[in-house]
Amino acid sequence: QRQTSDVRPQTSGKRPNPTIQGTLERVLQRILREPVQVIGSGELGDRGLWIAYELVRGETFAALLKHAQPSITESLKLLAAVLAGLQAIHDAGVLHRDLKPANIMLGRDGVPRILDFGLARPVVREKPLTEVGTALGTAGYMGPETLLGQAPTSATDIYAAGALAFAMLTGQ
């Protein structure tokens, strides 16, 4: 079983916008308080932002799918929990942008937790935070708009959730 605590700088090479940093911190603390606790967050000078989560003991969906395929009933139960988490993320005004089996931890308590917000960004309708034409994420889970270099939307994460559902239900 894998244990994880995610401390990952968001390295854009540019100094983070304090408004964006504050928004991300507030949103992540709100959506992750249950069931994952944010321990701290801050800035690494010119290297970007960091977020530290509580230690979660368990295994990623990627590890789970390598050694066993959950039953259809169990898959649907886990997917429903992941979708509820994704809805909370979107309701808080954040796009995850890298939802995939390796970024979902199934805790020992059986509760899935969405992790790794390294590519997450608040939804900003006026101007995207990533240059249009820049594709970030994992190819098998990226929505078509991302692959085409268009601005990501909540549909980007929903597409990734569909790819996750396909992997869990088919073992492929």
C-alpha positions as a Markdown table, in Angstrom:
| # | Residue | x | y | z |
|---|---|---|---|---|
| 1 | Gln | 0.0 | 0.0 | 0.0 |
| 2 | Arg | 1.1 | 3.5 | -0.7 |
| 3 | Gln | 1.2 | 6.5 | 1.6 |
| 4 | Thr | 1.2 | 10.0 | 0.2 |
| 5 | Ser | 1.5 | 13.5 | 1.3 |
| 6 | Asp | 1.5 | 15.9 | -1.6 |
| 7 | Val | 3.8 | 18.9 | -1.5 |
| 8 | Arg | 4.2 | 20.0 | -5.1 |
| 9 | Pro | 5.2 | 23.5 | -6.3 |
| 10 | Gln | 3.3 | 24.9 | -9.2 |
| 11 | Thr | 6.2 | 26.0 | -11.3 |
| 12 | Ser | 5.1 | 28.4 | -14.0 |
| 13 | Gly | 8.3 | 30.4 | -13.8 |
| 14 | Lys | 6.3 | 33.5 | -13.0 |
| 15 | Arg | 5.6 | 35.0 | -9.6 |
| 16 | Pro | 2.1 | 33.9 | -8.5 |
| 17 | Asn | -0.7 | 36.5 | -8.5 |
| 18 | Pro | -1.6 | 37.0 | -4.8 |
| 19 | Thr | -5.3 | 37.1 | -5.7 |
| 20 | Ile | -5.1 | 33.8 | -7.5 |
| 21 | Gln | -3.0 | 32.2 | -4.7 |
| 22 | Gly | -5.5 | 33.4 | -2.0 |
| 23 | Thr | -8.4 | 32.1 | -4.1 |
| 24 | Leu | -6.8 | 28.7 | -4.6 |
| 25 | Glu | -5.9 | 28.4 | -0.9 |
| 26 | Arg | -9.5 | 29.3 | 0.3 |
| 27 | Val | -11.1 | 27.0 | -2.3 |
| 28 | Leu | -8.8 | 24.1 | -1.6 |
| 29 | Gln | -9.2 | 24.4 | 2.2 |
| 30 | Arg | -13.0 | 24.5 | 1.7 |
| 31 | Ile | -13.3 | 21.5 | -0.6 |
| 32 | Leu | -10.6 | 19.4 | 1.0 |
| 33 | Arg | -11.4 | 19.9 | 4.6 |
| 34 | Glu | -13.6 | 16.8 | 4.3 |
| 35 | Pro | -12.2 | 14.2 | 3.7 |
| 36 | Val | -8.6 | 15.5 | 3.1 |
| 37 | Gln | -7.2 | 18.1 | 5.4 |
| 38 | Val | -4.9 | 20.9 | 4.0 |
| 39 | Ile | -2.1 | 21.2 | 6.5 |
| 40 | Gly | -0.5 | 24.3 | 4.9 |
| 41 | Ser | 0.1 | 26.2 | 1.7 |
| 42 | Gly | 2.3 | 29.0 | 0.7 |
| 43 | Glu | 4.7 | 30.4 | -1.9 |
| 44 | Leu | 8.2 | 29.2 | -3.0 |
| 45 | Gly | 9.5 | 32.6 | -4.1 |
| 46 | Asp | 9.6 | 32.6 | -7.9 |
| 47 | Arg | 9.0 | 28.9 | -8.1 |
| 48 | Gly | 5.2 | 29.1 | -7.4 |
| 49 | Leu | 2.7 | 27.8 | -4.8 |
| 50 | Trp | 2.8 | 24.8 | -2.6 |
| 51 | Ile | 0.1 | 22.9 | -0.8 |
| 52 | Ala | 0.6 | 20.2 | 1.9 |
| 53 | Tyr | -2.1 | 17.6 | 2.6 |
| 54 | Glu | -2.6 | 15.3 | 5.5 |
| 55 | Leu | -1.0 | 11.9 | 5.1 |
| 56 | Val | -3.5 | 9.5 | 3.5 |
| 57 | Arg | -2.8 | 5.8 | 3.9 |
| 58 | Gly | -4.2 | 3.6 | 1.1 |
| 59 | Glu | -3.6 | 3.0 | -2.6 |
| 60 | Thr | -4.3 | 4.9 | -5.7 |
| 61 | Phe | -6.9 | 3.8 | -8.2 |
| 62 | Ala | -4.0 | 3.2 | -10.6 |
| 63 | Ala | -2.5 | 0.6 | -8.2 |
| 64 | Leu | -5.9 | -0.9 | -7.4 |
| 65 | Leu | -6.6 | -1.4 | -11.1 |
| 66 | Lys | -3.3 | -3.1 | -11.7 |
| 67 | His | -4.0 | -5.9 | -9.3 |
| 68 | Ala | -7.8 | -6.2 | -9.3 |
| 69 | Gln | -10.8 | -4.9 | -11.1 |
| 70 | Pro | -13.5 | -3.8 | -8.7 |
| 71 | Ser | -17.0 | -5.3 | -9.3 |
| 72 | Ile | -19.4 | -3.2 | -11.2 |
| 73 | Thr | -21.3 | -2.3 | -8.0 |
| 74 | Glu | -18.1 | -1.3 | -6.2 |
| 75 | Ser | -16.9 | 0.7 | -9.3 |
| 76 | Leu | -20.1 | 2.6 | -9.4 |
| 77 | Lys | -20.0 | 3.3 | -5.7 |
| 78 | Leu | -16.4 | 4.6 | -6.0 |
| 79 | Leu | -17.2 | 6.6 | -9.1 |
| 80 | Ala | -20.2 | 8.2 | -7.4 |
| 81 | Ala | -17.9 | 9.4 | -4.6 |
| 82 | Val | -15.3 | 10.7 | -7.0 |
| 83 | Leu | -18.0 | 12.6 | -9.0 |
| 84 | Ala | -19.4 | 14.1 | -5.8 |
| 85 | Gly | -15.8 | 15.3 | -5.0 |
| 86 | Leu | -15.4 | 16.6 | -8.5 |
| 87 | Gln | -18.8 | 18.5 | -8.2 |
| 88 | Ala | -17.6 | 20.1 | -5.0 |
| 89 | Ile | -14.4 | 21.2 | -6.7 |
| 90 | His | -16.3 | 22.7 | -9.6 |
| 91 | Asp | -18.9 | 24.3 | -7.2 |
| 92 | Ala | -15.9 | 26.0 | -5.5 |
| 93 | Gly | -14.8 | 27.4 | -8.9 |
| 94 | Val | -11.8 | 25.2 | -9.5 |
| 95 | Leu | -10.8 | 23.0 | -12.5 |
| 96 | His | -8.7 | 20.0 | -11.5 |
| 97 | Arg | -7.3 | 19.4 | -15.0 |
| 98 | Asp | -5.5 | 16.2 | -14.2 |
| 99 | Leu | -8.1 | 13.7 | -13.0 |
| 100 | Lys | -6.8 | 10.2 | -13.5 |
| 101 | Pro | -6.4 | 6.9 | -11.5 |
| 102 | Ala | -3.0 | 7.9 | -10.2 |
| 103 | Asn | -4.5 | 11.1 | -8.7 |
| 104 | Ile | -7.3 | 9.4 | -6.7 |
| 105 | Met | -6.3 | 7.7 | -3.4 |
| 106 | Leu | -8.6 | 5.1 | -1.9 |
| 107 | Gly | -8.1 | 5.5 | 1.8 |
| 108 | Arg | -8.0 | 2.6 | 4.2 |
| 109 | Asp | -11.5 | 3.8 | 5.2 |
| 110 | Gly | -12.8 | 3.1 | 1.7 |
| 111 | Val | -13.3 | 6.8 | 0.9 |
| 112 | Pro | -11.7 | 8.0 | -2.4 |
| 113 | Arg | -9.9 | 11.3 | -2.3 |
| 114 | Ile | -9.0 | 13.4 | -5.3 |
| 115 | Leu | -5.4 | 14.5 | -4.9 |
| 116 | Asp | -2.7 | 16.4 | -6.8 |
| 117 | Phe | -3.9 | 19.9 | -7.6 |
| 118 | Gly | -0.7 | 20.8 | -9.3 |
| 119 | Leu | -2.5 | 21.7 | -12.5 |
| 120 | Ala | -5.7 | 23.0 | -10.8 |
| 121 | Arg | -6.8 | 26.5 | -11.5 |
| 122 | Pro | -9.7 | 28.7 | -10.5 |
| 123 | Val | -12.3 | 29.2 | -13.2 |
| 124 | Val | -11.5 | 32.6 | -14.5 |
| 125 | Arg | -13.9 | 33.6 | -17.3 |
| 126 | Glu | -12.1 | 36.9 | -18.3 |
| 127 | Lys | -8.7 | 35.4 | -19.1 |
| 128 | Pro | -7.5 | 31.8 | -18.8 |
| 129 | Leu | -4.6 | 31.2 | -16.4 |
| 130 | Thr | -2.8 | 28.9 | -18.9 |
| 131 | Glu | -2.0 | 30.2 | -22.4 |
| 132 | Val | -4.5 | 28.9 | -25.0 |
| 133 | Gly | -2.5 | 26.4 | -27.1 |
| 134 | Thr | -0.8 | 24.9 | -24.1 |
| 135 | Ala | -1.9 | 21.3 | -23.3 |
| 136 | Leu | -1.3 | 20.2 | -19.7 |
| 137 | Gly | -2.4 | 16.9 | -18.2 |
| 138 | Thr | -2.3 | 13.2 | -19.0 |
| 139 | Ala | -3.1 | 12.3 | -22.6 |
| 140 | Gly | -5.5 | 9.4 | -22.0 |
| 141 | Tyr | -7.6 | 11.6 | -19.7 |
| 142 | Met | -7.4 | 14.9 | -21.5 |
| 143 | Gly | -10.6 | 16.3 | -23.0 |
| 144 | Pro | -10.6 | 17.0 | -26.7 |
| 145 | Glu | -10.6 | 20.8 | -26.2 |
| 146 | Thr | -7.4 | 20.5 | -24.2 |
| 147 | Leu | -5.8 | 18.4 | -26.9 |
| 148 | Leu | -6.8 | 21.0 | -29.4 |
| 149 | Gly | -5.2 | 23.7 | -27.4 |
| 150 | Gln | -8.4 | 25.3 | -26.3 |
| 151 | Ala | -9.1 | 26.7 | -22.8 |
| 152 | Pro | -10.2 | 24.1 | -20.3 |
| 153 | Thr | -13.6 | 24.1 | -18.8 |
| 154 | Ser | -15.5 | 21.9 | -16.3 |
| 155 | Ala | -16.1 | 19.6 | -19.3 |
| 156 | Thr | -12.4 | 18.8 | -19.3 |
| 157 | Asp | -12.7 | 17.2 | -15.9 |
| 158 | Ile | -16.0 | 15.5 | -16.8 |
| 159 | Tyr | -14.3 | 13.9 | -19.8 |
| 160 | Ala | -11.5 | 12.7 | -17.6 |
| 161 | Ala | -14.1 | 11.2 | -15.2 |
| 162 | Gly | -15.7 | 9.4 | -18.1 |
| 163 | Ala | -12.3 | 7.9 | -19.0 |
| 164 | Leu | -11.8 | 6.9 | -15.4 |
| 165 | Ala | -15.2 | 5.2 | -15.4 |
| 166 | Phe | -14.3 | 3.3 | -18.6 |
| 167 | Ala | -11.0 | 2.1 | -17.1 |
| 168 | Met | -12.7 | 1.0 | -13.9 |
| 169 | Leu | -15.6 | -0.8 | -15.6 |
| 170 | Thr | -13.7 | -2.5 | -18.4 |
| 171 | Gly | -10.2 | -2.9 | -16.9 |
| 172 | Gln | -8.7 | -1.2 | -19.9 |
